[in-house]
PDB file of C-alpha atoms and ligand atoms in Angstrom:
ATOM      1  CA  MET A   1      13.523 -67.092 -97.347  1.00 85.00           C
ATOM      2  CA  SER A   2      16.234 -64.416 -97.699  1.00 93.00           C
ATOM      3  CA  ASP A   3      19.921 -65.217 -98.254  1.00 94.00           C
ATOM      4  CA  LYS A   4      20.626 -63.488 -94.918  1.00 94.00           C
ATOM      5  CA  THR A   5      18.277 -65.846 -93.053  1.00 94.00           C
ATOM      6  CA  ILE A   6      19.817 -68.881 -94.773  1.00 95.00           C
ATOM      7  CA  HIS A   7      23.278 -67.681 -93.728  1.00 96.00           C
ATOM      8  CA  GLU A   8      22.178 -67.121 -90.124  1.00 95.00           C
ATOM      9  CA  ILE A   9      20.679 -70.618 -89.836  1.00 94.00           C
ATOM     10  CA  ASN A  10      23.669 -72.295 -91.484  1.00 96.00           C
ATOM     11  CA  ARG A  11      26.250 -70.281 -89.523  1.00 96.00           C
ATOM     12  CA  THR A  12      24.532 -71.305 -86.285  1.00 94.00           C
ATOM     13  CA  TYR A  13      24.672 -74.932 -87.420  1.00 93.00           C
ATOM     14  CA  TRP A  14      28.392 -74.826 -88.248  1.00 95.00           C
ATOM     15  CA  ASN A  15      29.323 -72.878 -85.118  1.00 96.00           C
ATOM     16  CA  THR A  16      27.437 -75.391 -82.946  1.00 93.00           C
ATOM     17  CA  TYR A  17      28.614 -78.588 -84.618  1.00 92.00           C
ATOM     18  CA  ALA A  18      32.094 -77.650 -85.851  1.00 93.00           C
ATOM     19  CA  ASP A  19      33.771 -80.195 -83.566  1.00 93.00           C
ATOM     20  CA  ASP A  20      31.649 -83.029 -85.010  1.00 90.00           C
ATOM     21  CA  TRP A  21      32.972 -82.242 -88.515  1.00 90.00           C
ATOM     22  CA  PHE A  22      36.650 -81.986 -87.543  1.00 94.00           C
ATOM     23  CA  GLY A  23      38.539 -83.412 -90.544  1.00 91.00           C
ATOM     24  CA  VAL A  24      35.482 -85.216 -91.921  1.00 92.00           C
ATOM     25  CA  THR A  25      35.353 -83.814 -95.469  1.00 91.00           C
ATOM     26  CA  ALA A  26      38.902 -83.017 -96.465  1.00 97.00           C
ATOM     27  CA  LEU A  27      41.597 -83.815 -98.988  1.00 98.00           C
ATOM     28  CA  PRO A  28      42.851 -86.245-100.146  1.00 98.00           C
ATOM     29  CA  GLN A  29      39.164 -87.317-100.024  1.00 98.00           C
ATOM     30  CA  TYR A  30      36.888 -85.415-102.424  1.00 98.00           C
ATOM     31  CA  GLY A  31      33.818 -87.063-100.907  1.00 97.00           C
ATOM     32  CA  PRO A  32      32.513 -90.311 -99.423  1.00 96.00           C
ATOM     33  CA  SER A  33      33.260 -93.518-101.408  1.00 96.00           C
ATOM     34  CA  PHE A  34      34.847 -91.342-104.113  1.00 97.00           C
ATOM     35  CA  VAL A  35      38.170 -91.448-105.947  1.00 98.00           C
ATOM     36  CA  THR A  36      40.798 -89.429-104.090  1.00 98.00           C
ATOM     37  CA  GLU A  37      43.234 -86.663-105.036  1.00 98.00           C
ATOM     38  CA  GLU A  38      45.981 -89.292-104.759  1.00 97.00           C
ATOM     39  CA  GLU A  39      44.325 -91.159-107.643  1.00 97.00           C
ATOM     40  CA  LEU A  40      43.238 -88.103-109.661  1.00 98.00           C
ATOM     41  CA  ASN A  41      46.235 -85.767-109.144  1.00 98.00           C
ATOM     42  CA  LEU A  42      44.175 -82.736-110.229  1.00 98.00           C
ATOM     43  CA  PHE A  43      46.410 -80.275-108.355  1.00 98.00           C
ATOM     44  CA  GLY A  44      49.773 -81.640-109.481  1.00 97.00           C
ATOM     45  CA  ASP A  45      52.802 -79.926-107.945  1.00 97.00           C
ATOM     46  CA  VAL A  46      51.690 -77.150-105.549  1.00 98.00           C
ATOM     47  CA  ARG A  47      55.166 -76.046-104.465  1.00 97.00           C
ATOM     48  CA  GLU A  48      55.492 -72.327-105.346  1.00 93.00           C
ATOM     49  CA  ALA A  49      51.685 -72.075-105.529  1.00 98.00           C
ATOM     50  CA  LYS A  50      49.321 -69.723-103.709  1.00 98.00           C
ATOM     51  CA  LEU A  51      46.093 -71.502-102.756  1.00 98.00           C
ATOM     52  CA  LEU A  52      42.749 -70.339-101.363  1.00 98.00           C
ATOM     53  CA  GLU A  53      40.156 -72.741 -99.919  1.00 98.00           C
ATOM     54  CA  ILE A  54      36.493 -71.689 -99.953  1.00 98.00           C
ATOM     55  CA  GLY A  55      34.667 -73.153 -96.921  1.00 98.00           C
ATOM     56  CA  CYS A  56      37.928 -74.354 -95.357  1.00 98.00           C
ATOM     57  CA  GLY A  57      36.229 -75.789 -92.260  1.00 98.00           C
ATOM     58  CA  SER A  58      38.671 -77.359 -89.805  1.00 98.00           C
ATOM     59  CA  GLY A  59      41.698 -76.736 -92.034  1.00 98.00           C
ATOM     60  CA  HIS A  60      42.523 -80.343 -92.882  1.00 98.00           C
ATOM     61  CA  SER A  61      42.657 -79.715 -96.649  1.00 98.00           C
ATOM     62  CA  LEU A  62      44.882 -76.685 -96.029  1.00 98.00           C
ATOM     63  CA  LYS A  63      47.211 -78.941 -94.040  1.00 98.00           C
ATOM     64  CA  TYR A  64      47.198 -81.457 -96.912  1.00 98.00           C
ATOM     65  CA  HIS A  65      48.555 -78.756 -99.228  1.00 98.00           C
ATOM     66  CA  ALA A  66      50.990 -77.504 -96.580  1.00 98.00           C
ATOM     67  CA  ASP A  67      52.347 -81.070 -96.299  1.00 98.00           C
ATOM     68  CA  ASN A  68      52.865 -80.945-100.074  1.00 98.00           C
ATOM     69  CA  GLY A  69      54.900 -77.746 -99.799  1.00 97.00           C
ATOM     70  CA  ALA A  70      52.391 -75.073-100.918  1.00 98.00           C
ATOM     71  CA  ALA A  71      53.961 -71.598-100.866  1.00 97.00           C
ATOM     72  CA  GLU A  72      50.987 -69.677 -99.419  1.00 98.00           C
ATOM     73  CA  LEU A  73      47.652 -70.794 -97.960  1.00 98.00           C
ATOM     74  CA  TRP A  74      44.450 -68.859 -97.404  1.00 98.00           C
ATOM     75  CA  GLY A  75      41.124 -70.153 -96.092  1.00 98.00           C
ATOM     76  CA  LEU A  76      37.659 -68.571 -96.083  1.00 98.00           C
ATOM     77  CA  ASP A  77      34.743 -69.760 -93.952  1.00 98.00           C
ATOM     78  CA  MET A  78      31.678 -68.072 -92.486  1.00 98.00           C
ATOM     79  CA  SER A  79      31.898 -70.035 -89.210  1.00 98.00           C
ATOM     80  CA  SER A  80      34.172 -68.464 -86.585  1.00 98.00           C
ATOM     81  CA  LYS A  81      34.242 -71.776 -84.690  1.00 98.00           C
ATOM     82  CA  GLN A  82      35.433 -73.682 -87.778  1.00 98.00           C
ATOM     83  CA  LEU A  83      38.173 -71.084 -88.263  1.00 98.00           C
ATOM     84  CA  GLU A  84      39.188 -71.314 -84.598  1.00 98.00           C
ATOM     85  CA  ASN A  85      39.550 -75.100 -85.052  1.00 98.00           C
ATOM     86  CA  ALA A  86      41.476 -74.602 -88.311  1.00 98.00           C
ATOM     87  CA  ASN A  87      43.815 -72.077 -86.722  1.00 98.00           C
ATOM     88  CA  ASN A  88      44.564 -74.401 -83.772  1.00 98.00           C
ATOM     89  CA  TYR A  89      44.979 -77.452 -86.002  1.00 98.00           C
ATOM     90  CA  LEU A  90      47.379 -75.713 -88.378  1.00 98.00           C
ATOM     91  CA  ARG A  91      49.362 -74.198 -85.504  1.00 98.00           C
ATOM     92  CA  GLU A  92      49.705 -77.598 -83.783  1.00 98.00           C
ATOM     93  CA  ASN A  93      51.205 -78.836 -87.041  1.00 98.00           C
ATOM     94  CA  ASN A  94      53.546 -75.822 -87.316  1.00 98.00           C
ATOM     95  CA  TYR A  95      51.709 -74.371 -90.294  1.00 98.00           C
ATOM     96  CA  ALA A  96      49.989 -71.034 -90.817  1.00 95.00           C
ATOM     97  CA  ALA A  97      47.305 -69.812 -93.182  1.00 98.00           C
ATOM     98  CA  LYS A  98      45.524 -66.502 -93.629  1.00 98.00           C
ATOM     99  CA  LEU A  99      41.994 -67.239 -92.401  1.00 98.00           C
ATOM    100  CA  ILE A 100      39.077 -64.982 -93.342  1.00 98.00           C
ATOM    101  CA  CYS A 101      35.655 -65.128 -91.668  1.00 98.00           C
ATOM    102  CA  SER A 102      33.001 -64.286 -94.247  1.00 98.00           C
ATOM    103  CA  PRO A 103      30.235 -65.777 -96.361  1.00 98.00           C
ATOM    104  CA  MET A 104      31.713 -66.792 -99.709  1.00 98.00           C
ATOM    105  CA  GLU A 105      29.095 -64.627-101.473  1.00 98.00           C
ATOM    106  CA  GLU A 106      30.390 -61.343 -99.998  1.00 97.00           C
ATOM    107  CA  GLU A 107      33.301 -58.982-100.626  1.00 95.00           C
ATOM    108  CA  CYS A 108      35.837 -59.730 -97.909  1.00 95.00           C
ATOM    109  CA  GLY A 109      39.157 -58.227 -98.958  1.00 95.00           C
ATOM    110  CA  ILE A 110      40.687 -61.319-100.573  1.00 98.00           C
ATOM    111  CA  PRO A 111      43.220 -60.123-103.179  1.00 98.00           C
ATOM    112  CA  LYS A 112      42.270 -60.258-106.865  1.00 98.00           C
ATOM    113  CA  ASN A 113      44.320 -61.869-109.664  1.00 98.00           C
ATOM    114  CA  TYR A 114      46.495 -63.423-106.945  1.00 98.00           C
ATOM    115  CA  PHE A 115      45.953 -67.187-106.575  1.00 98.00           C
ATOM    116  CA  ASP A 116      47.225 -70.125-108.633  1.00 98.00           C
ATOM    117  CA  PHE A 117      44.478 -72.354-107.188  1.00 98.00           C
ATOM    118  CA  VAL A 118      41.123 -71.715-105.583  1.00 98.00           C
ATOM    119  CA  TYR A 119      39.494 -74.926-104.374  1.00 98.00           C
ATOM    120  CA  SER A 120      36.627 -76.140-102.253  1.00 98.00           C
ATOM    121  CA  ILE A 121      35.905 -79.546-100.751  1.00 98.00           C
ATOM    122  CA  TYR A 122      32.232 -80.095 -99.966  1.00 97.00           C
ATOM    123  CA  ALA A 123      31.456 -76.420 -99.347  1.00 98.00           C
ATOM    124  CA  ILE A 124      30.515 -74.700-102.638  1.00 98.00           C
ATOM    125  CA  GLY A 125      26.964 -76.074-102.607  1.00 97.00           C
ATOM    126  CA  TRP A 126      26.216 -74.012 -99.480  1.00 97.00           C
ATOM    127  CA  THR A 127      26.329 -70.788-101.484  1.00 98.00           C
ATOM    128  CA  THR A 128      23.081 -68.880-101.836  1.00 98.00           C
ATOM    129  CA  ASP A 129      24.332 -67.349-105.103  1.00 98.00           C
ATOM    130  CA  LEU A 130      26.344 -69.719-107.283  1.00 98.00           C
ATOM    131  CA  GLU A 131      26.954 -67.344-110.212  1.00 98.00           C
ATOM    132  CA  ASN A 132      28.166 -64.519-107.982  1.00 98.00           C
ATOM    133  CA  THR A 133      30.396 -66.915-105.995  1.00 98.00           C
ATOM    134  CA  PHE A 134      32.012 -68.256-109.179  1.00 98.00           C
ATOM    135  CA  MET A 135      32.551 -64.662-110.423  1.00 98.00           C
ATOM    136  CA  LYS A 136      34.314 -63.841-107.135  1.00 98.00           C
ATOM    137  CA  ILE A 137      36.457 -66.972-107.379  1.00 98.00           C
ATOM    138  CA  ALA A 138      37.415 -66.080-110.957  1.00 98.00           C
ATOM    139  CA  ALA A 139      38.457 -62.626-109.742  1.00 98.00           C
ATOM    140  CA  TYR A 140      40.708 -64.111-107.001  1.00 98.00           C
ATOM    141  CA  LEU A 141      42.533 -66.300-109.541  1.00 98.00           C
ATOM    142  CA  LYS A 142      45.391 -65.256-111.776  1.00 98.00           C
ATOM    143  CA  LYS A 143      44.759 -65.632-115.487  1.00 98.00           C
ATOM    144  CA  GLY A 144      45.259 -69.354-116.198  1.00 98.00           C
ATOM    145  CA  GLY A 145      44.643 -70.182-112.518  1.00 98.00           C
ATOM    146  CA  VAL A 146      42.759 -73.342-111.583  1.00 98.00           C
ATOM    147  CA  PHE A 147      39.479 -73.803-109.704  1.00 99.00           C
ATOM    148  CA  ILE A 148      38.804 -77.283-108.296  1.00 98.00           C
ATOM    149  CA  PHE A 149      35.713 -78.153-106.271  1.00 98.00           C
ATOM    150  CA  SER A 150      33.812 -81.182-105.071  1.00 98.00           C
ATOM    151  CA  TRP A 151      30.227 -81.376-103.904  1.00 98.00           C
ATOM    152  CA  LYS A 152      27.391 -83.803-103.341  1.00 97.00           C
ATOM    153  CA  HIS A 153      26.087 -85.193-106.644  1.00 97.00           C
ATOM    154  CA  PRO A 154      22.506 -84.061-107.354  1.00 97.00           C
ATOM    155  CA  LEU A 155      21.453 -87.626-108.239  1.00 96.00           C
ATOM    156  CA  ASN A 156      22.403 -88.655-104.707  1.00 94.00           C
ATOM    157  CA  ASN A 157      19.833 -86.156-103.395  1.00 89.00           C
ATOM    158  CA  CYS A 158      17.091 -87.420-105.715  1.00 95.00           C
ATOM    159  CA  VAL A 159      17.445 -91.162-105.524  1.00 95.00           C
ATOM    160  CA  THR A 160      16.842 -93.670-102.769  1.00 94.00           C
ATOM    161  CA  ILE A 161      17.489 -97.416-102.740  1.00 93.00           C
ATOM    162  CA  ASP A 162      14.734 -99.988-102.356  1.00 90.00           C
ATOM    163  CA  GLU A 163      16.163-103.512-102.221  1.00 86.00           C
ATOM    164  CA  ASP A 164      18.238-103.645-105.431  1.00 86.00           C
ATOM    165  CA  LYS A 165      16.461-100.823-107.265  1.00 92.00           C
ATOM    166  CA  LEU A 166      17.107 -97.087-107.296  1.00 94.00           C
ATOM    167  CA  LEU A 167      13.949 -95.006-106.989  1.00 96.00           C
ATOM    168  CA  PHE A 168      13.567 -91.312-107.799  1.00 95.00           C
ATOM    169  CA  GLU A 169      11.890 -89.696-104.796  1.00 94.00           C
ATOM    170  CA  LYS A 170      12.712 -86.063-105.653  1.00 95.00           C
ATOM    171  CA  SER A 171      12.911 -84.283-109.000  1.00 97.00           C
ATOM    172  CA  TYR A 172      16.394 -83.723-110.442  1.00 97.00           C
ATOM    173  CA  PHE A 173      15.086 -80.331-111.645  1.00 98.00           C
ATOM    174  CA  ASP A 174      14.079 -79.158-108.160  1.00 97.00           C
ATOM    175  CA  GLU A 175      16.573 -76.486-107.024  1.00 97.00           C
ATOM    176  CA  ALA A 176      14.473 -75.127-104.141  1.00 96.00           C
ATOM    177  CA  TRP A 177      16.043 -74.760-100.696  1.00 96.00           C
ATOM    178  CA  PHE A 178      15.130 -77.502 -98.213  1.00 93.00           C
ATOM    179  CA  THR A 179      15.940 -78.452 -94.632  1.00 92.00           C
ATOM    180  CA  GLN A 180      18.778 -80.953 -94.613  1.00 85.00           C
ATOM    181  CA  PRO A 181      18.643 -83.416 -91.733  1.00 79.00           C
ATOM    182  CA  MET A 182      22.075 -83.237 -90.077  1.00 79.00           C
ATOM    183  CA  PRO A 183      23.673 -85.053 -87.169  1.00 74.00           C
ATOM    184  CA  GLY A 184      22.824 -83.127 -83.987  1.00 71.00           C
ATOM    185  CA  GLU A 185      19.680 -81.183 -83.113  1.00 74.00           C
ATOM    186  CA  ASN A 186      20.061 -78.182 -85.407  1.00 75.00           C
ATOM    187  CA  LYS A 187      19.107 -78.320 -89.038  1.00 86.00           C
ATOM    188  CA  ALA A 188      20.857 -76.720 -91.982  1.00 93.00           C
ATOM    189  CA  LEU A 189      19.388 -75.332 -95.198  1.00 96.00           C
ATOM    190  CA  LEU A 190      20.590 -76.577 -98.575  1.00 95.00           C
ATOM    191  CA  CYS A 191      19.559 -76.809-102.200  1.00 95.00           C
ATOM    192  CA  SER A 192      20.387 -79.351-104.869  1.00 96.00           C
ATOM    193  CA  ARG A 193      21.564 -77.921-108.195  1.00 98.00           C
ATOM    194  CA  LYS A 194      21.584 -79.595-111.600  1.00 98.00           C
ATOM    195  CA  ILE A 195      24.991 -80.381-113.127  1.00 98.00           C
ATOM    196  CA  SER A 196      24.124 -77.968-115.960  1.00 98.00           C
ATOM    197  CA  THR A 197      23.656 -75.187-113.379  1.00 98.00           C
ATOM    198  CA  TYR A 198      27.296 -75.636-112.305  1.00 98.00           C
ATOM    199  CA  ILE A 199      28.550 -75.858-115.901  1.00 98.00           C
ATOM    200  CA  ASN A 200      26.682 -72.738-116.991  1.00 98.00           C
ATOM    201  CA  ALA A 201      27.794 -70.739-113.926  1.00 98.00           C
ATOM    202  CA  LEU A 202      31.429 -71.736-114.598  1.00 98.00           C
ATOM    203  CA  SER A 203      31.116 -70.690-118.213  1.00 98.00           C
ATOM    204  CA  LYS A 204      29.480 -67.355-117.310  1.00 98.00           C
ATOM    205  CA  ALA A 205      32.312 -66.593-114.844  1.00 98.00           C
ATOM    206  CA  GLY A 206      34.923 -67.117-117.584  1.00 98.00           C
ATOM    207  CA  PHE A 207      36.116 -70.643-116.817  1.00 98.00           C
ATOM    208  CA  ILE A 208      36.886 -73.452-119.221  1.00 98.00           C
ATOM    209  CA  ILE A 209      36.214 -76.922-117.804  1.00 98.00           C
ATOM    210  CA  GLU A 210      39.243 -79.216-118.048  1.00 98.00           C
ATOM    211  CA  GLU A 211      37.824 -82.225-116.241  1.00 98.00           C
ATOM    212  CA  MET A 212      34.697 -83.418-114.498  1.00 98.00           C
ATOM    213  CA  VAL A 213      34.876 -86.558-112.342  1.00 98.00           C
ATOM    214  CA  GLU A 214      31.916 -88.739-111.319  1.00 98.00           C
ATOM    215  CA  GLN A 215      33.572 -91.889-110.008  1.00 98.00           C
ATOM    216  CA  THR A 216      32.895 -94.153-107.043  1.00 98.00           C
ATOM    217  CA  ASP A 217      36.165 -95.554-105.678  1.00 97.00           C
ATOM    218  CA  SER A 218      37.297 -99.055-106.651  1.00 97.00           C
ATOM    219  CA  LYS A 219      37.143-100.334-103.047  1.00 96.00           C
ATOM    220  CA  THR A 220      33.388 -99.596-102.951  1.00 97.00           C
ATOM    221  CA  LEU A 221      32.781-100.875-106.491  1.00 97.00           C
ATOM    222  CA  ASN A 222      34.534-104.148-105.634  1.00 96.00           C
ATOM    223  CA  GLU A 223      32.699-104.783-102.346  1.00 94.00           C
ATOM    224  CA  ALA A 224      31.234-108.281-102.678  1.00 92.00           C
ATOM    225  CA  GLY A 225      28.609-110.386-100.904  1.00 90.00           C
ATOM    226  CA  GLU A 226      25.951-108.871 -98.648  1.00 89.00           C
ATOM    227  CA  VAL A 227      26.552-105.111 -98.767  1.00 92.00           C
ATOM    228  CA  SER A 228      24.712-102.195 -97.156  1.00 93.00           C
ATOM    229  CA  ASP A 229      22.136-100.130 -99.054  1.00 93.00           C
ATOM    230  CA  ARG A 230      24.649 -97.281 -99.020  1.00 94.00           C
ATOM    231  CA  ILE A 231      27.245 -99.396-100.845  1.00 95.00           C
ATOM    232  CA  LYS A 232      24.629-100.735-103.280  1.00 94.00           C
ATOM    233  CA  LYS A 233      23.739 -97.148-104.127  1.00 95.00           C
ATOM    234  CA  ALA A 234      27.372 -96.063-104.506  1.00 96.00           C
ATOM    235  CA  LYS A 235      27.920 -98.918-106.966  1.00 95.00           C
ATOM    236  CA  MET A 236      25.171 -97.465-109.198  1.00 95.00           C
ATOM    237  CA  LEU A 237      25.718 -93.702-108.966  1.00 96.00           C
ATOM    238  CA  PRO A 238      28.401 -91.244-107.839  1.00 97.00           C
ATOM    239  CA  PHE A 239      27.815 -89.696-104.394  1.00 97.00           C
ATOM    240  CA  SER A 240      29.928 -86.671-105.352  1.00 98.00           C
ATOM    241  CA  PHE A 241      31.333 -84.839-108.343  1.00 98.00           C
ATOM    242  CA  VAL A 242      34.533 -82.882-108.916  1.00 98.00           C
ATOM    243  CA  PHE A 243      35.164 -80.110-111.431  1.00 98.00           C
ATOM    244  CA  LYS A 244      38.546 -78.824-112.514  1.00 98.00           C
ATOM    245  CA  ALA A 245      38.218 -75.524-114.400  1.00 98.00           C
ATOM    246  CA  ARG A 246      40.707 -72.911-115.583  1.00 98.00           C
ATOM    247  CA  LYS A 247      40.282 -69.121-115.700  1.00 98.00           C
ATOM    248  CA  LEU A 248      40.646 -67.997-119.291  1.00 96.00           C
TER     249      LEU A 248
HETATM  250  C1  SAM B   1      31.874 -79.679 -94.936  1.00 71.69           C
HETATM  251  S1  SAM B   1      32.684 -78.252 -94.383  1.00 71.69           S
HETATM  252  C2  SAM B   1      34.173 -78.194 -95.369  1.00 71.69           C
HETATM  253  C3  SAM B   1      35.345 -78.772 -94.649  1.00 71.69           C
HETATM  254  C4  SAM B   1      36.703 -78.552 -95.296  1.00 71.69           C
HETATM  255  N1  SAM B   1      36.742 -79.066 -96.633  1.00 71.69           N
HETATM  256  C5  SAM B   1      37.833 -79.166 -94.484  1.00 71.69           C
HETATM  257  O1  SAM B   1      38.869 -79.520 -95.070  1.00 71.69           O
HETATM  258  O2  SAM B   1      37.744 -79.253 -93.243  1.00 71.69           O
HETATM  259  C6  SAM B   1      31.711 -76.959 -95.127  1.00 71.69           C
HETATM  260  C7  SAM B   1      32.121 -75.581 -94.619  1.00 71.69           C
HETATM  261  O3  SAM B   1      31.454 -74.596 -95.398  1.00 71.69           O
HETATM  262  C8  SAM B   1      31.203 -73.482 -94.549  1.00 71.69           C
HETATM  263  N2  SAM B   1      30.133 -72.677 -95.148  1.00 71.69           N
HETATM  264  C9  SAM B   1      28.816 -72.985 -95.278  1.00 71.69           C
HETATM  265  N3  SAM B   1      28.175 -72.000 -95.936  1.00 71.69           N
HETATM  266  C10 SAM B   1      29.100 -71.058 -96.230  1.00 71.69           C
HETATM  267  C11 SAM B   1      29.045 -69.795 -96.905  1.00 71.69           C
HETATM  268  N4  SAM B   1      27.912 -69.353 -97.436  1.00 71.69           N
HETATM  269  N5  SAM B   1      30.200 -69.090 -96.999  1.00 71.69           N
HETATM  270  C12 SAM B   1      31.370 -69.539 -96.469  1.00 71.69           C
HETATM  271  N6  SAM B   1      31.474 -70.730 -95.818  1.00 71.69           N
HETATM  272  C13 SAM B   1      30.351 -71.475 -95.715  1.00 71.69           C
HETATM  273  C14 SAM B   1      30.826 -74.101 -93.202  1.00 71.69           C
HETATM  274  O4  SAM B   1      31.014 -73.203 -92.144  1.00 71.69           O
HETATM  275  C15 SAM B   1      31.760 -75.310 -93.166  1.00 71.69           C
HETATM  276  O5  SAM B   1      32.924 -75.023 -92.445  1.00 71.69           O
END
């Protein structure tokens, strides 16, 4: 399947179901049952900083940074409906951001060597070309700028829970695109990438990794008694991962 077809299918999904995802995957949460930005403090002080979010969705993470006094906010997303929601949400909160409608893989006029932070919360994994996307992100950042992103952990895609045991039902090495069952009638297309694929793409784009986080939150880890299969799983593996990398 071509990248163009994948984009068309996924754009249709996000345009149709944008309202169902309003504020669902946004800072301070990096992902479900995962340690938060409030615990990790990966961004630190963002006052004076220029930030760009890749796959900004409904704009809730942009608002999080606006609340923390960020100097300038930009968001990129390929769904016009997500950007419409983000624009309305930010305006209702008396904030503004420059919002760009484009696939993250394409040239779209974002300034180069400009941003202190580029970040992405549960959106990077949608790219059809990880190396090219990381190269673009490196170009947007100033020298010494920081790239932070979270995404679904590949082990979470491979493993299912059966009573108290985790079972591999899909190969960790399998990076082929598949149809992801999503809430609603439409389906979206995704692939699961190995952790080494992310590390090597970061390295190739000129980043040095400062931190990688794979940590279920303490509330989930401390759940006691009869717990759901989901919680049992989250106690044994991280649902998400976060990278903090710096442009050399
Ligand atoms: C889970 S949402 C992220 C939500 C966001 N973190 C927030 O704070 O609301 C993922 C977003 O990635 C966008 N997306 C998916 N594939 C993309 C691509 N190839 N290029 C740009 N955006 C993409 C979708 O339109 C969707 O808005």
